[in-house]
mmCIF file of C-alpha atoms in Angstrom:
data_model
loop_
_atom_site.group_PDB
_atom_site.id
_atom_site.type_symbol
_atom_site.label_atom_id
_atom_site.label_comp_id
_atom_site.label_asym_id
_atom_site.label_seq_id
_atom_site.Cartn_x
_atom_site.Cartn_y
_atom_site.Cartn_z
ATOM 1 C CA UNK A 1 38.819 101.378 121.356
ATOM 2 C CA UNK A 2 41.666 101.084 118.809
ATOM 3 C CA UNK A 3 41.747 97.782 116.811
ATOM 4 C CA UNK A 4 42.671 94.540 118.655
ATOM 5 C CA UNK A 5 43.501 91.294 116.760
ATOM 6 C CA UNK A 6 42.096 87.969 116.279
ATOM 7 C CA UNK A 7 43.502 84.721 115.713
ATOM 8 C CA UNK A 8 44.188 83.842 112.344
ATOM 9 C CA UNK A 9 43.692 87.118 111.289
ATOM 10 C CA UNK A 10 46.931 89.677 108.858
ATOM 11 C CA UNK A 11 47.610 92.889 110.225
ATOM 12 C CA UNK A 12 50.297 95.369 109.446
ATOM 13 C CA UNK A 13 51.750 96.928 112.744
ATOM 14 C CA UNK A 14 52.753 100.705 112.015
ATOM 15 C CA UNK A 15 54.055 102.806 114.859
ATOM 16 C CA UNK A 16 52.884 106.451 115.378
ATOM 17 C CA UNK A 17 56.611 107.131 114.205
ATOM 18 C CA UNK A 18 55.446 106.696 110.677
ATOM 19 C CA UNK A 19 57.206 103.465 110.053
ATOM 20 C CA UNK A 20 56.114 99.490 109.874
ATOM 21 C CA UNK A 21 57.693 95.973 111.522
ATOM 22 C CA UNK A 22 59.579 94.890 108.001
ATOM 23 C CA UNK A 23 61.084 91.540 108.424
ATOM 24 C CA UNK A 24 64.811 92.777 106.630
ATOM 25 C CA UNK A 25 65.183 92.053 103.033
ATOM 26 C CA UNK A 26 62.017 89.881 102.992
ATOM 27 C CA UNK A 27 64.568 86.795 103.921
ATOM 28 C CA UNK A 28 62.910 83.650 106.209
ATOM 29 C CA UNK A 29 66.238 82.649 107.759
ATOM 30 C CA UNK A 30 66.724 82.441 111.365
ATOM 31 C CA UNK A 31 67.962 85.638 112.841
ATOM 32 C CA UNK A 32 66.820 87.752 110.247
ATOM 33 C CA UNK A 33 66.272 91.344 112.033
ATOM 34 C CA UNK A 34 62.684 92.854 112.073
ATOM 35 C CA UNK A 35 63.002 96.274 111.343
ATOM 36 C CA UNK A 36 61.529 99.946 110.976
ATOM 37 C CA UNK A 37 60.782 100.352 107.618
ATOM 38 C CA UNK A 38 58.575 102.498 105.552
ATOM 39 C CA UNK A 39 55.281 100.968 104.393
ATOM 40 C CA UNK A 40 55.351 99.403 100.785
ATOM 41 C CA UNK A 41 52.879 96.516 101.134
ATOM 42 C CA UNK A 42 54.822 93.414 100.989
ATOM 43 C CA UNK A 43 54.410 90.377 102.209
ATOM 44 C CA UNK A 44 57.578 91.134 104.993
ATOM 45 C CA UNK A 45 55.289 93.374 106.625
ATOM 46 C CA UNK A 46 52.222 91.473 107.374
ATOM 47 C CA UNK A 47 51.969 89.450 110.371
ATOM 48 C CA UNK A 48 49.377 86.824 111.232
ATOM 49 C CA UNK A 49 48.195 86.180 114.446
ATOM 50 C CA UNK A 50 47.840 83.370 116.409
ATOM 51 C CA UNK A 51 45.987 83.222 120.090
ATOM 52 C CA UNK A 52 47.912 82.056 122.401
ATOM 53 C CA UNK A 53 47.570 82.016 126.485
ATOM 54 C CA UNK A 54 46.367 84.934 128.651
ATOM 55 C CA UNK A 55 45.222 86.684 125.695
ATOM 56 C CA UNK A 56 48.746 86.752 123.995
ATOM 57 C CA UNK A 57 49.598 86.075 120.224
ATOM 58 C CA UNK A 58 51.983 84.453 118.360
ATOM 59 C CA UNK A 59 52.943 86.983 115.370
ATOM 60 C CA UNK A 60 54.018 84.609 112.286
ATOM 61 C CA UNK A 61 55.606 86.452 109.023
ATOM 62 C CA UNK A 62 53.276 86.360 106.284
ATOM 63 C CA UNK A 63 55.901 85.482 104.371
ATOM 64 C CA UNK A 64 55.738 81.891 105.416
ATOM 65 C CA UNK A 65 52.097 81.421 106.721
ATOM 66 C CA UNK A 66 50.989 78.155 104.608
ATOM 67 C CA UNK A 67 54.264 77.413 103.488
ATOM 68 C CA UNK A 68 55.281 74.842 106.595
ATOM 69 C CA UNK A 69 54.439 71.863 108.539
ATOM 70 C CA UNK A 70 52.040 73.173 111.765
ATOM 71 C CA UNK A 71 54.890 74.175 114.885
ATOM 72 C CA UNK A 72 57.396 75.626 112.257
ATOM 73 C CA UNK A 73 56.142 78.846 111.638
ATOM 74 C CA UNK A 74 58.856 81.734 111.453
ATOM 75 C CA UNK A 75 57.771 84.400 114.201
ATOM 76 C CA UNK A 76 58.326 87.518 116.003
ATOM 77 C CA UNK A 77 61.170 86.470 118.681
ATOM 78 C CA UNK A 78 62.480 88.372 121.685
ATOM 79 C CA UNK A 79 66.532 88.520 121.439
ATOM 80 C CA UNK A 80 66.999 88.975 124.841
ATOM 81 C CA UNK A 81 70.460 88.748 124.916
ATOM 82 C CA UNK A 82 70.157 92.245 122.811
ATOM 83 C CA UNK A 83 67.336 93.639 123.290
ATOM 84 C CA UNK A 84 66.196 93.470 119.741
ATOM 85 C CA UNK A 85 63.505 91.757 117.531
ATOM 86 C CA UNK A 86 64.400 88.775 114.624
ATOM 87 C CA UNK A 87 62.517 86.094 113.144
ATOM 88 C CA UNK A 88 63.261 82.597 114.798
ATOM 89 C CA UNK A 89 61.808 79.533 114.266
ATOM 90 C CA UNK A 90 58.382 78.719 116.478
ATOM 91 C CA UNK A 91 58.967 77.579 119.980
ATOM 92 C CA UNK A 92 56.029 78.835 121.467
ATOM 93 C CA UNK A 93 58.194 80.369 124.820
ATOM 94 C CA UNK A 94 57.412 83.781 126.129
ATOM 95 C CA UNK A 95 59.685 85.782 124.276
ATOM 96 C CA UNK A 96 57.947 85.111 120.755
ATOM 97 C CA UNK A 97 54.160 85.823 122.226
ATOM 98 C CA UNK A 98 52.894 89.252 122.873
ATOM 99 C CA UNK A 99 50.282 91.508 124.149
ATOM 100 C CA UNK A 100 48.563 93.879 122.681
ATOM 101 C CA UNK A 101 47.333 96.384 125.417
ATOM 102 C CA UNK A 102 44.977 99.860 124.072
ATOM 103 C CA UNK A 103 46.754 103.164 125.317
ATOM 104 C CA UNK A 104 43.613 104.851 123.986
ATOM 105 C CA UNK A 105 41.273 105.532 121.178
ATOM 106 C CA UNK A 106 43.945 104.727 118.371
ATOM 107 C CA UNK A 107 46.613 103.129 119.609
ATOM 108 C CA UNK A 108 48.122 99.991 121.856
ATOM 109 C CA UNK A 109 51.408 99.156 123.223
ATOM 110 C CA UNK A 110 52.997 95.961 122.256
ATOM 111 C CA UNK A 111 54.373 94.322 125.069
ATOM 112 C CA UNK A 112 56.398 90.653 125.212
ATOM 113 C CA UNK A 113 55.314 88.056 127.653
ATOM 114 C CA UNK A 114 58.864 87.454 128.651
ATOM 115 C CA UNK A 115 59.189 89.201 132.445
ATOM 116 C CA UNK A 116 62.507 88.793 133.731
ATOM 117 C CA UNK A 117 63.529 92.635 132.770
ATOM 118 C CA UNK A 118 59.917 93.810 133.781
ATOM 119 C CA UNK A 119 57.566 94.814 131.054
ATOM 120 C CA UNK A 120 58.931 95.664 128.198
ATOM 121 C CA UNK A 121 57.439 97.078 125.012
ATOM 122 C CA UNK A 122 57.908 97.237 121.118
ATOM 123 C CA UNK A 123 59.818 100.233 120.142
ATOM 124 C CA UNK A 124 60.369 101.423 116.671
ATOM 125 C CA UNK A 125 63.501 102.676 115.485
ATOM 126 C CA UNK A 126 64.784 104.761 112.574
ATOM 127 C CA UNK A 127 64.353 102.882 109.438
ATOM 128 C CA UNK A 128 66.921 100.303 108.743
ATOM 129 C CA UNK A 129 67.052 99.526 112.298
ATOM 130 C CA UNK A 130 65.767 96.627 114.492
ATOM 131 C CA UNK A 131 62.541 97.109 116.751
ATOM 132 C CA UNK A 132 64.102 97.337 120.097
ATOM 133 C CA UNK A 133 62.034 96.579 123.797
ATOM 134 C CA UNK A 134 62.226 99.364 126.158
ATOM 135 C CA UNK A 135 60.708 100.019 129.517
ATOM 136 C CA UNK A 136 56.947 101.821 129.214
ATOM 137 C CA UNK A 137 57.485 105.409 127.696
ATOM 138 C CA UNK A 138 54.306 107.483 127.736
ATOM 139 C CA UNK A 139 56.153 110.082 125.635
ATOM 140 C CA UNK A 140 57.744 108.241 122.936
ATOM 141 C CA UNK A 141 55.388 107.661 120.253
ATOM 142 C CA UNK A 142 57.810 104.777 118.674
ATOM 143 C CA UNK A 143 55.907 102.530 121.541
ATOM 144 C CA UNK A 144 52.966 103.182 120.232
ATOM 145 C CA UNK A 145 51.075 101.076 117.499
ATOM 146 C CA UNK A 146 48.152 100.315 115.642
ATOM 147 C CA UNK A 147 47.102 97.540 113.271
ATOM 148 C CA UNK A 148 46.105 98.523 109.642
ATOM 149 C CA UNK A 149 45.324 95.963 106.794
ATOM 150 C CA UNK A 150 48.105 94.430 105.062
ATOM 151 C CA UNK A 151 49.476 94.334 101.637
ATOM 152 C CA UNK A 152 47.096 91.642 99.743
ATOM 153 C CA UNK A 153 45.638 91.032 103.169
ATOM 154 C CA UNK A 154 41.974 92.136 104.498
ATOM 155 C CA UNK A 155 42.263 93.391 108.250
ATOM 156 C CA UNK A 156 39.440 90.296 108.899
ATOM 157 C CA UNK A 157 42.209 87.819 107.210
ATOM 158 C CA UNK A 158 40.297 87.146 103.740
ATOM 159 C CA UNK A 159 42.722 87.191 100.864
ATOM 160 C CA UNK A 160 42.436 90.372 98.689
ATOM 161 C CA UNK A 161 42.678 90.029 94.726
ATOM 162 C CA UNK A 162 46.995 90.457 94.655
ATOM 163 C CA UNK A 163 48.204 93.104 91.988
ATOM 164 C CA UNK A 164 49.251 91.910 88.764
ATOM 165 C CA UNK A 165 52.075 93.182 86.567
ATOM 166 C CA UNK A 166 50.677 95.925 84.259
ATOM 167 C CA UNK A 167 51.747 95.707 80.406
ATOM 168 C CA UNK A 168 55.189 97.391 81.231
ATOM 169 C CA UNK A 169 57.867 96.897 77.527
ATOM 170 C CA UNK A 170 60.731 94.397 78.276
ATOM 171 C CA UNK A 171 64.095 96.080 79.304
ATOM 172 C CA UNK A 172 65.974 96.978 76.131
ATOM 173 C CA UNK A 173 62.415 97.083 73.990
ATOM 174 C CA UNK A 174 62.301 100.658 73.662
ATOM 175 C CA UNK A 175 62.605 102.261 76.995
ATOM 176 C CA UNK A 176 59.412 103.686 77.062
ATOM 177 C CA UNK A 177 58.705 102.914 80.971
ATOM 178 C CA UNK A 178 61.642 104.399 81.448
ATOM 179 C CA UNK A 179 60.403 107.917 79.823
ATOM 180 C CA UNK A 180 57.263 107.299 81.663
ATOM 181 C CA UNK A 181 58.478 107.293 85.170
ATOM 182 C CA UNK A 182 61.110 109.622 84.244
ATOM 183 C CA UNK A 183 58.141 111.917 83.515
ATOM 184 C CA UNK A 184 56.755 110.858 86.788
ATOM 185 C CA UNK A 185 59.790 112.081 88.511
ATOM 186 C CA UNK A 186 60.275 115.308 86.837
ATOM 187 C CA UNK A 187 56.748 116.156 87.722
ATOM 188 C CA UNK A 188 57.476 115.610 90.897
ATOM 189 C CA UNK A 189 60.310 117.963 91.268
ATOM 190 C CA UNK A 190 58.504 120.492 89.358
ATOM 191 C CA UNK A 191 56.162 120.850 91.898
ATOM 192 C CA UNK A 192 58.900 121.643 94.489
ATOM 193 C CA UNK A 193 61.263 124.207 91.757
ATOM 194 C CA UNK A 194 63.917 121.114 91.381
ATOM 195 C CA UNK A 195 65.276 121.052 87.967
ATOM 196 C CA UNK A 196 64.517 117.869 86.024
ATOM 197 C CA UNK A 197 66.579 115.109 85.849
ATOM 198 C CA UNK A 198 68.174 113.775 82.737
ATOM 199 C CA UNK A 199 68.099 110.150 81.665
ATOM 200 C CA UNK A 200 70.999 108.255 82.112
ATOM 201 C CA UNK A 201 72.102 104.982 79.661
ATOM 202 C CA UNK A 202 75.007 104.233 82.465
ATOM 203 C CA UNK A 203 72.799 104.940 85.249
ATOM 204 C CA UNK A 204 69.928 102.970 83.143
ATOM 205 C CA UNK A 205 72.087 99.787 83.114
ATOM 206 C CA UNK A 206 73.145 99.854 86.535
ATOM 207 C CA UNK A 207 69.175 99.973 87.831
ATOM 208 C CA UNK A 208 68.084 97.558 85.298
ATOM 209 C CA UNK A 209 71.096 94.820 86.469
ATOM 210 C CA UNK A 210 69.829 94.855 89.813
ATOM 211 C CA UNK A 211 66.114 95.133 88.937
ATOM 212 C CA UNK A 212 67.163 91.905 86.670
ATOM 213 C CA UNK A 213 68.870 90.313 90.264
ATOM 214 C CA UNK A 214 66.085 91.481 93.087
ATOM 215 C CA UNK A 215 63.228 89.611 90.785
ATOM 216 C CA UNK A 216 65.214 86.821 89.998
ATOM 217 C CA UNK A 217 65.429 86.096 93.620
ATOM 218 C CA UNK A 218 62.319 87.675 94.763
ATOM 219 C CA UNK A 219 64.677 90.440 97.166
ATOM 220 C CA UNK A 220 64.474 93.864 97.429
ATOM 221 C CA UNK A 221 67.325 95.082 99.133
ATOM 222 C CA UNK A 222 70.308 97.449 98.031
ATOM 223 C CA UNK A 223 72.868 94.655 97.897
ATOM 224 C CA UNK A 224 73.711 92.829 94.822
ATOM 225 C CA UNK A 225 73.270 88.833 95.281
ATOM 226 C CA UNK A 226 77.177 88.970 94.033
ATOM 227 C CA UNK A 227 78.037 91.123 96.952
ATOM 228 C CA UNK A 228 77.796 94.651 94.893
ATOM 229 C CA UNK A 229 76.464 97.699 96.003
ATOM 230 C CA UNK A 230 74.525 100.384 94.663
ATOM 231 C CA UNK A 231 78.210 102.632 93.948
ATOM 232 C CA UNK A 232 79.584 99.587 92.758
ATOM 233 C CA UNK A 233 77.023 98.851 89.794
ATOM 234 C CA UNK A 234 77.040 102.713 89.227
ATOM 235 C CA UNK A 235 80.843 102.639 88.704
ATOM 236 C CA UNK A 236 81.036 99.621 86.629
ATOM 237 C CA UNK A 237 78.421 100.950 84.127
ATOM 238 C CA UNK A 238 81.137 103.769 83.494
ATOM 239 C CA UNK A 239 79.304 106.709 85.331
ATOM 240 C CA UNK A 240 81.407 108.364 87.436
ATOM 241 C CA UNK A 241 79.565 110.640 89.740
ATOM 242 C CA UNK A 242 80.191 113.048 93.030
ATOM 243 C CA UNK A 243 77.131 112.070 94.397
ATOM 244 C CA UNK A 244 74.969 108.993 93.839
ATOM 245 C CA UNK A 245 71.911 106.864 95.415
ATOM 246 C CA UNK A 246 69.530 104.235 94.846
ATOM 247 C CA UNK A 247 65.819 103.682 94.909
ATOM 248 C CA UNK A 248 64.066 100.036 94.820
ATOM 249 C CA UNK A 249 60.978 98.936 95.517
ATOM 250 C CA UNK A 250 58.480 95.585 94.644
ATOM 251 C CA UNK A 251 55.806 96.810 91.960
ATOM 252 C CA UNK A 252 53.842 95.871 89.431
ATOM 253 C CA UNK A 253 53.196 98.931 87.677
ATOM 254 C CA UNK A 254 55.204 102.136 87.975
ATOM 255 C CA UNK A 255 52.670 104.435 89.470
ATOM 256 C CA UNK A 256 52.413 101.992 92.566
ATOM 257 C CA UNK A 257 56.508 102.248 93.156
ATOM 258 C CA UNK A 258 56.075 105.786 92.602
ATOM 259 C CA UNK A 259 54.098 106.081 95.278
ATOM 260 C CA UNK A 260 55.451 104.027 97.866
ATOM 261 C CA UNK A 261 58.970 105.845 96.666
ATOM 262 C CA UNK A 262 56.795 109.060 97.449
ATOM 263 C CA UNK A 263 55.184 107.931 100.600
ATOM 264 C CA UNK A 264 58.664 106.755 102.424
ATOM 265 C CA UNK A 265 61.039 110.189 103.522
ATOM 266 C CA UNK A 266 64.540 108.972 102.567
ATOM 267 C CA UNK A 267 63.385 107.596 99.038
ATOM 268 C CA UNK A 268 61.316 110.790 98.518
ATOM 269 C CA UNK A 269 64.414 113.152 99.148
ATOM 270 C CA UNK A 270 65.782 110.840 96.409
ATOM 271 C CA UNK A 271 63.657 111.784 93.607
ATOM 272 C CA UNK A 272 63.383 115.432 94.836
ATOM 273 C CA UNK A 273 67.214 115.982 95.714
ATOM 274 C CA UNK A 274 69.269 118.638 94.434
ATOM 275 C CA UNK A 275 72.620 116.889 94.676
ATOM 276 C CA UNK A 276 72.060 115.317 91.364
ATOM 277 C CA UNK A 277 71.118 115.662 87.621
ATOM 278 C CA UNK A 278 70.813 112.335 86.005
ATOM 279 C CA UNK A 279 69.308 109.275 86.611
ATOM 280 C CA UNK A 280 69.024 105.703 85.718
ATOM 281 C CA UNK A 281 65.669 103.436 85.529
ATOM 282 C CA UNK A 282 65.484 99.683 85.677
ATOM 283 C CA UNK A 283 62.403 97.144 85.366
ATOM 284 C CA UNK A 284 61.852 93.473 85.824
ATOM 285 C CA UNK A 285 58.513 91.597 85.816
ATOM 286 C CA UNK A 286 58.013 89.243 88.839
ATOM 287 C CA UNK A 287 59.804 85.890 88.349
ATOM 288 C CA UNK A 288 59.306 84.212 91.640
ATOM 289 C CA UNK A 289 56.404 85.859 93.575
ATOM 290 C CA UNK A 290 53.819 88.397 93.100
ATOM 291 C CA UNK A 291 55.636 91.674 92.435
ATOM 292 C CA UNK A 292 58.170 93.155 89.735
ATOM 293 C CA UNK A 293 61.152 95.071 91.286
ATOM 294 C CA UNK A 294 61.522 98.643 90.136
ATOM 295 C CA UNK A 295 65.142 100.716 90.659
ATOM 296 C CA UNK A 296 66.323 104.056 90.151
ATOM 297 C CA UNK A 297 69.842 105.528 90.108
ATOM 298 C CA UNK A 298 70.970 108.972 91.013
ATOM 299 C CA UNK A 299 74.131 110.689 89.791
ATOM 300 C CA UNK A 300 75.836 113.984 89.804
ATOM 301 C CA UNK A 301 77.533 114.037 86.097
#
């Protein structure tokens, strides 16, 4: 049998598609899409459970369990109206509980309470999208799921020792973490015949201002809190480039956001990419919360 939950207890819920249910941007508002999202161990991709009626749960964002009076829990919600998944505050209707049904050894299908459109199941998207419900799909392995332990979480729901920031220098003191995952990144590519990417001082200072604004306000998200974007920061550091992109990630040390970078498709092709030669590396220790936020920038000089 594959494994079932029990109230009270953290799981992360990762579809045979290779991605996780990421609450978008790690943000607690109302609305807030859930999302397909490669696994990187935050807190916006662990969900508690809570038992509800005919055998049903109540999935509440880790990112707010203890934080609220009891009955105002953020949770998984059923948008009906678009056929999509968001956080919305608790109101205990059919739409925000769900059932958790075993398709066989390994897996279960996810399946909201709410039966006016018949059943209807969890289905993963591409990452950056919402979870959307769909009618029962034997074939589609985005309907199929299975709960693993989350980030800081034991499966069982006992709190796990959270990582803590490794000695890393201070941006500006040196730049040796910098050299180090540049190293990291170079290896990389050597293994695959890329050429190795050169270190960037405009790149450097775009990754590091929005390293500086994602840990600040305990985000990790491309966006700038002043509305920039990755191309933006790139082009107001002075680097013009045919080609860039951007890496980020919540770390505490830079082998663990090399790894997650590694582990997700789109941020791999990233580091091993041919359409570029340069990049940029930015650090900042946690300020609010338990992780650091790590950035790189990729340009074509």
């Amino acid at each position: 049998m594959p494994t079932l939950p029990q109230h009270g207890q953290t799981w992360t819920l990762k579809s045979a598609n290779g991605t996780v249910a990421d609450v978008r941007s790690s943000q607690t508002a109302a609305g807030t899409a859930i999302q397909s999202w490669g696994s990187n161990g935050t807190t916006a991709q662990g969900w508690t459970f809570w038992a509800k009626e005919n055998g049903s749960f109540l999935l509440e964002t880790q990112l707010t369990v203890g934080k609220h009076a009891p009955g105002q829990a953020m949770v998984m919600d059923y948008n009906y109206s678009i056929g999509q998944t968001w956080l919305y505050n608790e109101h205990n209707q059919p739409n925000q509980h769900w059932c958790f049904e075993p398709v066989d050894n390994d897996w279960v299908r996810i399946r909201t309470t709410r039966g006016d459109e018949g059943a209807l199941f969890i289905t993963a998207a591409a990452p950056g999208s919402p979870l959307t419900l769909a009618k029962q799909d034997d074939g589609n392995p985005a309907q199929r799921w299975q709960l693993v332990p989350a980030g800081g979480i034991s499966g069982g729901g006992q709190q796990q020792q959270q990582p803590q920031p490794q000695p890393q220098p201070q941006p500006g003191g040196g730049g040796d973490f910098r050299i180090e995952m540049l190293n990291a990144v170079n290896a990389e590519r050597g293994r695959v015949g890329a050429a190795a990417l050169h270190l960037d001082d405009r790149l450097s200072a775009a990754a590091q201002r929005h390293a500086n604004d994602m840990a600040s306000h305990d985000l990790t998200q491309h966006d700038g809190t002043d509305g920039s974007s990755p191309w933006d920061r790139i082009r107001d550091a002075g680097f013009v480039s045919r080609a860039s992109a951007e890496n980020v990630t919540p770390g505490n040390s830079m082998a663990e956001a090399m790894q997650m970078w590694m582990n997700s498709p789109h941020h791999r092709d990233n580091i091993l990419g041919t359409a570029y030669n340069s990049i940029g590396i930015g650090y900042a220790p946690r300020q609010r919360g338990n992780w650091g936020r790590y950035v790189q920038t990729f340009g074509q000089a």
